[in-house]
CSV table of C-alpha atoms and ligand atoms in Angstrom, one decimal:
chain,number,residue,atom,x,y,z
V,135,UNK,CA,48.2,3.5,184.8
V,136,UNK,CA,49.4,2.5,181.5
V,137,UNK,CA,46.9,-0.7,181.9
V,138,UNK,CA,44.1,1.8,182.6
V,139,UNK,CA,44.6,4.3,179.7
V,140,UNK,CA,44.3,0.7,177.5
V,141,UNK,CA,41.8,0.6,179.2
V,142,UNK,CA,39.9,3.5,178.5
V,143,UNK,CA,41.2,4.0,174.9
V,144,UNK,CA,39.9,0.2,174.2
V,145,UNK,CA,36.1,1.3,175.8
V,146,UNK,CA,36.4,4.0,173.5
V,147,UNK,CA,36.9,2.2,170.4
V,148,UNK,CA,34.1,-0.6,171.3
V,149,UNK,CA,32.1,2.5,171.9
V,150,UNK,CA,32.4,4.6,168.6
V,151,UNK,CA,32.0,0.9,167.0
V,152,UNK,CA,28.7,0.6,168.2
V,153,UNK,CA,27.6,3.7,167.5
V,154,UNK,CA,28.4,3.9,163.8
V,155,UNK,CA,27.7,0.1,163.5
V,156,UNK,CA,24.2,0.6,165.8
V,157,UNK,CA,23.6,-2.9,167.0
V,158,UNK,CA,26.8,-4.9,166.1
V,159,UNK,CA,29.7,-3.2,167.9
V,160,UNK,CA,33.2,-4.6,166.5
V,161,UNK,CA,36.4,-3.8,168.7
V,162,UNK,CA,39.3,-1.3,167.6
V,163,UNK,CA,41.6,-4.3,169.2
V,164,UNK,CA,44.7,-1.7,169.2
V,165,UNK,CA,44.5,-1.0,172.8
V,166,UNK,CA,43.9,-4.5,174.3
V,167,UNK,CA,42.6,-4.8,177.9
V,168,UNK,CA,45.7,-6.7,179.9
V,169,UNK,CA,43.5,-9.8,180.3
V,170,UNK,CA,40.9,-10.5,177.6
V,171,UNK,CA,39.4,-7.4,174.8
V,172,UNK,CA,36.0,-8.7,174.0
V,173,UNK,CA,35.6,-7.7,169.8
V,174,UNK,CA,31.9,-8.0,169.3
V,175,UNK,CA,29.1,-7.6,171.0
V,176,UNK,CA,27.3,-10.8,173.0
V,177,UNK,CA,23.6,-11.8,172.9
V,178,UNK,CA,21.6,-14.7,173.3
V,179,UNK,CA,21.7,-17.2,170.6
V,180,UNK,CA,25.7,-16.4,169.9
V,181,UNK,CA,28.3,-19.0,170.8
V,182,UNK,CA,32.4,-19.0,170.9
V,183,UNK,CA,35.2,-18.7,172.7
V,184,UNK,CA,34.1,-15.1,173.6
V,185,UNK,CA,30.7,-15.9,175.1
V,186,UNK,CA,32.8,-18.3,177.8
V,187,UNK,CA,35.2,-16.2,178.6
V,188,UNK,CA,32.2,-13.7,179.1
V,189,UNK,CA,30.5,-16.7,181.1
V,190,UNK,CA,33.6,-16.9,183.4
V,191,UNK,CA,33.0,-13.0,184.6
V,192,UNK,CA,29.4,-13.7,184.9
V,193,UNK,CA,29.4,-17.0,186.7
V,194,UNK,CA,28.8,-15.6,190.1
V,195,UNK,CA,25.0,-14.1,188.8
V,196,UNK,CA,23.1,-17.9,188.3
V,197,UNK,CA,20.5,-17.4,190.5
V,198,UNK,CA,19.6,-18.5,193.4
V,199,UNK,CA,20.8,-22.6,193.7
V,200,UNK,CA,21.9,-22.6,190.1
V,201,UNK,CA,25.4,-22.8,188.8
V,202,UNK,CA,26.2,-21.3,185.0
V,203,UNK,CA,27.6,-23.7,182.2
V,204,UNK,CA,30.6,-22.3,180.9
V,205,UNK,CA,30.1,-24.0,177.7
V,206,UNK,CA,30.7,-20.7,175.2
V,207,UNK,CA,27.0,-21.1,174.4
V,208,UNK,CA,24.5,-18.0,175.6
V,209,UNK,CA,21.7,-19.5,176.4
V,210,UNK,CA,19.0,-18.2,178.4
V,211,UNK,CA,21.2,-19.0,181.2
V,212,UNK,CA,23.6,-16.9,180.6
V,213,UNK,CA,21.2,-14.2,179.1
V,214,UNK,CA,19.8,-14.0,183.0
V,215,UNK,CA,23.5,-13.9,184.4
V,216,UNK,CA,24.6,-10.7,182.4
V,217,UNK,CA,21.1,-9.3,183.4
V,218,UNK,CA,21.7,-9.7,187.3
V,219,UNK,CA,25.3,-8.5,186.8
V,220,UNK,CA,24.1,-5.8,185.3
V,221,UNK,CA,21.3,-4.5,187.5
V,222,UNK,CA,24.0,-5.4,190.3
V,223,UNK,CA,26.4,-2.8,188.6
V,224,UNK,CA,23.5,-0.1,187.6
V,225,UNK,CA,23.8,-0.9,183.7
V,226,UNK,CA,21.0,-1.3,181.8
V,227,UNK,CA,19.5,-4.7,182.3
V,228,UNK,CA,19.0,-6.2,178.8
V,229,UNK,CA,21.0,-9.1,179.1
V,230,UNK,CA,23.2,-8.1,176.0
V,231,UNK,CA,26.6,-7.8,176.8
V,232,UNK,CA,28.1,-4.9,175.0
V,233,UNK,CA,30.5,-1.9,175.7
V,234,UNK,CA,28.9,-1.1,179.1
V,235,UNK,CA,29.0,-4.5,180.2
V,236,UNK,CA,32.3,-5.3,178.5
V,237,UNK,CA,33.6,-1.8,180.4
V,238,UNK,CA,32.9,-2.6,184.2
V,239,UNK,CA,33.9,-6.2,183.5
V,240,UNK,CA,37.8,-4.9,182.4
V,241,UNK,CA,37.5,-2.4,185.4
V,242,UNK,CA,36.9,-5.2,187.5
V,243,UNK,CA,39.6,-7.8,186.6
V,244,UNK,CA,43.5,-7.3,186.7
V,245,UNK,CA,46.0,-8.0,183.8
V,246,UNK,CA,46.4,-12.2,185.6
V,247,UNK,CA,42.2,-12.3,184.4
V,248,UNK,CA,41.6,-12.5,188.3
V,249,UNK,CA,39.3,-10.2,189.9
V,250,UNK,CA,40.4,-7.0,191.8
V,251,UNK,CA,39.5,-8.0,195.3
V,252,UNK,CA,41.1,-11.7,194.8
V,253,UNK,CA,44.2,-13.6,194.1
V,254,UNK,CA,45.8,-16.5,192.8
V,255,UNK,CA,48.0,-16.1,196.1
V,256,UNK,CA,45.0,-16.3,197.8
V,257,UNK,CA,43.5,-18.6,196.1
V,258,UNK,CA,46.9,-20.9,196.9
V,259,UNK,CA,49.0,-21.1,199.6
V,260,UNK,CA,50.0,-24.5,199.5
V,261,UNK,CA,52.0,-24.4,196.6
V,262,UNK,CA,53.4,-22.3,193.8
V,263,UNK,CA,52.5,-24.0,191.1
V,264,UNK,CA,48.8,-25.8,191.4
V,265,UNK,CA,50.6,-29.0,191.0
V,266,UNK,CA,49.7,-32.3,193.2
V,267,UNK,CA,45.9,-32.8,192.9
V,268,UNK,CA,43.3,-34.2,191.9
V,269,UNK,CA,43.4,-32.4,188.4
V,270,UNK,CA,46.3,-30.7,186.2
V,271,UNK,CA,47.8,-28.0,187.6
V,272,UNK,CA,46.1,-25.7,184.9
V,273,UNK,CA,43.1,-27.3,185.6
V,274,UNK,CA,43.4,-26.4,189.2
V,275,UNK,CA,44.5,-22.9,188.7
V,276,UNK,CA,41.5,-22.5,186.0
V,277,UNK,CA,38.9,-23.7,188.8
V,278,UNK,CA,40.7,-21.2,190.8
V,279,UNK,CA,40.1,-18.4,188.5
V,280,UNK,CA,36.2,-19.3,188.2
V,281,UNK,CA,35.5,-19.6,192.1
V,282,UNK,CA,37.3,-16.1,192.2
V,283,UNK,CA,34.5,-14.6,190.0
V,284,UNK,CA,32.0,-15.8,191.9
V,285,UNK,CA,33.2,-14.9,194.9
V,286,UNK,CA,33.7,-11.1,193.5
V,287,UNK,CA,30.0,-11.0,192.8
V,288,UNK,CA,29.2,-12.6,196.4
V,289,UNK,CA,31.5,-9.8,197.7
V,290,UNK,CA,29.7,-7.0,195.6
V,291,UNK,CA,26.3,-8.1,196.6
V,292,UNK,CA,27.5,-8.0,200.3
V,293,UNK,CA,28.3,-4.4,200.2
V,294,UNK,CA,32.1,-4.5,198.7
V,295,UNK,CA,33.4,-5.5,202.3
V,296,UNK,CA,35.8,-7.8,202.5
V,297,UNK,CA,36.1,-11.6,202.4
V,298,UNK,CA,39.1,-13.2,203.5
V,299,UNK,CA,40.2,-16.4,201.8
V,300,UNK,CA,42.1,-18.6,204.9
V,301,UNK,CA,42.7,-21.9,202.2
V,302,UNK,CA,42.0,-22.9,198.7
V,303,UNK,CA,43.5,-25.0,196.4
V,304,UNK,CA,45.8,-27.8,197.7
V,305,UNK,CA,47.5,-30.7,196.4
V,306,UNK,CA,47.4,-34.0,198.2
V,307,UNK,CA,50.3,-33.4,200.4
V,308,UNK,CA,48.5,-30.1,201.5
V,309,UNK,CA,45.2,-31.5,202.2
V,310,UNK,CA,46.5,-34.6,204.2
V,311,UNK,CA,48.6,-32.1,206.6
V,312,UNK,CA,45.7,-30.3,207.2
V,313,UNK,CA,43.2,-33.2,207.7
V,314,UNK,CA,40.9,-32.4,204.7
V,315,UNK,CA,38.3,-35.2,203.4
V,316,UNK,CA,40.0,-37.6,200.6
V,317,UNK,CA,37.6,-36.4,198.2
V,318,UNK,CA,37.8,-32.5,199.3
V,319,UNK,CA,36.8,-29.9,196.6
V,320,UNK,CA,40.1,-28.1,198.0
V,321,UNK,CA,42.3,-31.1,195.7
V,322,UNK,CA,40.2,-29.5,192.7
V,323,UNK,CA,41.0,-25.7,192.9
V,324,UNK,CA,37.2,-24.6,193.2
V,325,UNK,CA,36.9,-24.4,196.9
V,326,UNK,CA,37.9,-21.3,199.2
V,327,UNK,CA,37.5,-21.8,203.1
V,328,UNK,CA,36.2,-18.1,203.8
V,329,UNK,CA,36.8,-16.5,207.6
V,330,UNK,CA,34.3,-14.3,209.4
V,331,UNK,CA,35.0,-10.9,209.2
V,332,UNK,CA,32.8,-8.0,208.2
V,333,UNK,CA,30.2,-10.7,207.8
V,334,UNK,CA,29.5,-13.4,210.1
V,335,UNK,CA,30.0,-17.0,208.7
V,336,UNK,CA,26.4,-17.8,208.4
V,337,UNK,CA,25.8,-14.7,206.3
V,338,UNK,CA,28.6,-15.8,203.9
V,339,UNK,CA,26.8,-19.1,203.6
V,340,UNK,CA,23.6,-17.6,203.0
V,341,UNK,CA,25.0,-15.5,200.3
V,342,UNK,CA,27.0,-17.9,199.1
V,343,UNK,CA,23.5,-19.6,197.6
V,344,UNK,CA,23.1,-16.8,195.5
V,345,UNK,CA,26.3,-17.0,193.5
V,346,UNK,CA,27.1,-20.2,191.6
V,347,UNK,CA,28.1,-22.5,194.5
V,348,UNK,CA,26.6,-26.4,194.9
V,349,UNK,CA,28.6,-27.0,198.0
V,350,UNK,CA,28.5,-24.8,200.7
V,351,UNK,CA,29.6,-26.2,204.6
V,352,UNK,CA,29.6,-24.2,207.3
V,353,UNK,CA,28.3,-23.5,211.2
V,354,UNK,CA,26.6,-26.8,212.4
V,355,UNK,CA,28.2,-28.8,210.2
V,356,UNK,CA,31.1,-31.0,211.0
V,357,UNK,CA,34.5,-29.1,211.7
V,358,UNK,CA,33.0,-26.3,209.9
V,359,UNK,CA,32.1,-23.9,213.1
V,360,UNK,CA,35.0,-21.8,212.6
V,361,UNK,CA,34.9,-21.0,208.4
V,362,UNK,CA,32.0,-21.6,205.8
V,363,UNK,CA,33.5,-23.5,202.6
V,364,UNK,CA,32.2,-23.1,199.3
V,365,UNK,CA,33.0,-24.9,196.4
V,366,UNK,CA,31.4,-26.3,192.6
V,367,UNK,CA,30.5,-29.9,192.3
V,368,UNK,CA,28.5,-32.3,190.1
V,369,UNK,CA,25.5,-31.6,192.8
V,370,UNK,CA,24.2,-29.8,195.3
V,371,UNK,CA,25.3,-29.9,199.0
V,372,UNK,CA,24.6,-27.6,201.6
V,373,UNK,CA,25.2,-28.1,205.1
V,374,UNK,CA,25.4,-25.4,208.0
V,375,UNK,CA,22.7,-26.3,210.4
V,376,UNK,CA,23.5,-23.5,212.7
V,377,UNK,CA,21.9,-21.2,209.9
V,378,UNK,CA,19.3,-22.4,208.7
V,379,UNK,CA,21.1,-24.3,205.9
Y,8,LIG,ZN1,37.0,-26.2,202.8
């Protein structure tokens, strides 16, 4: 509650900001948001630690096949991302992220940066601390956090039902036990082994397209008929032959 009245008294600061200011809105930074207060507002051509942490939130809107760089530059990458997160959330579609934008993102991420409908639990139940992969623990984690984002905007575009993550990260130990590939995304922190539900496992994959994810296994493919996987990598692979993919 108390979070939420932050919250609220942060929106409204950003808000009077802009409208005094009229195009450069600087943040009253009293009433921080529990995760991350943006203090300025983002457009194309800007760059900084603020325009990646905004890239993080975003990095579920790429476009169909493409994946976001989270390099703290706003391109015209990322210009399209705010724009289709955005028209997904009934904002104005300009692809300038200001108070609006900044708004619905701190109403949809809790006080750990996660998003609402995901967690790092989730994201993690082979271990308590991401240790034991194939990249540092905060490294892991990180990757975690990213793949969380993306899958929030999946989840969004698929009607706000949910998607139930049955394995993410896991350290060697983890992966061996379970039988995963040597080079498995899962030792990395950016894959999630999603479980049919409200939406049948081919849907997910097909979504999945859609939201920032280069490898995507699921119905068809090799011991993949009873989740879809998603996960980043260096290049494209899809595989689920039993939809289409
Ligand atoms: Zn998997």
């Amino acid at each position: 509650m108390i979070r939420r009245i932050g919250k609220i008294l942060a929106a409204l600061a950003l808000t009077a900001a802009s409208t005094v200011i009229g195009v450069t809105a600087t943040a009253g930074a009293a009433h921080a948001d529990g995760c991350y207060t943006w203090g300025r507002t983002l457009s194309e051509g800007m760059s900084g630690e603020d325009v990646r942490q905004l890239q993080i939130r975003v990095s579920g809107y790429p476009g169909y096949g493409a994946v976001l760089g989270l390099d703290g530059a706003y391109g015209p990458a990322t210009k399209a991302a705010v724009t289709r997160f955005q028209q997904a959330y009934g904002l104005a579609a300009d692809g300038i992220a200001g108070p609006n934008t900044f708004n619905k993102i701190y109403a949809l991420q809790d006080d750990d940066c996660t998003p609402i409908n995901f967690s790092y639990a989730e994201l993690n139940r082979c271990n308590s601390d991401w240790s034991g992969g194939a990249v540092s623990a905060s490294t892991a984690k990180f990757n975690a956090r990213v793949t969380m984002w993306k899958l929030q905007a999946m989840r969004h575009a698929l009607g706000d039902q949910s998607i139930v993550v049955t394995s993410g990260f896991r350290s060697y130990a983890c992966n061996s036990a379970v039988g995963g590939s040597s080079t498995s995304r899962h030792l990395y922190g950016d894959a999630a082994d999603l479980a049919a539900g409200p939406h049948s496992l081919c849907r997910l994959a097909q979504q999945a397209r859609n939201h920032g994810f280069n490898e995507i296994l699921g119905p068809g493919y090799p011991g993949h008929d009873d989740h879809t996987h998603v996960a980043d990598k260096s290049y494209r692979t899809w595989s689920a032959p039993s939809c289409g993919i």
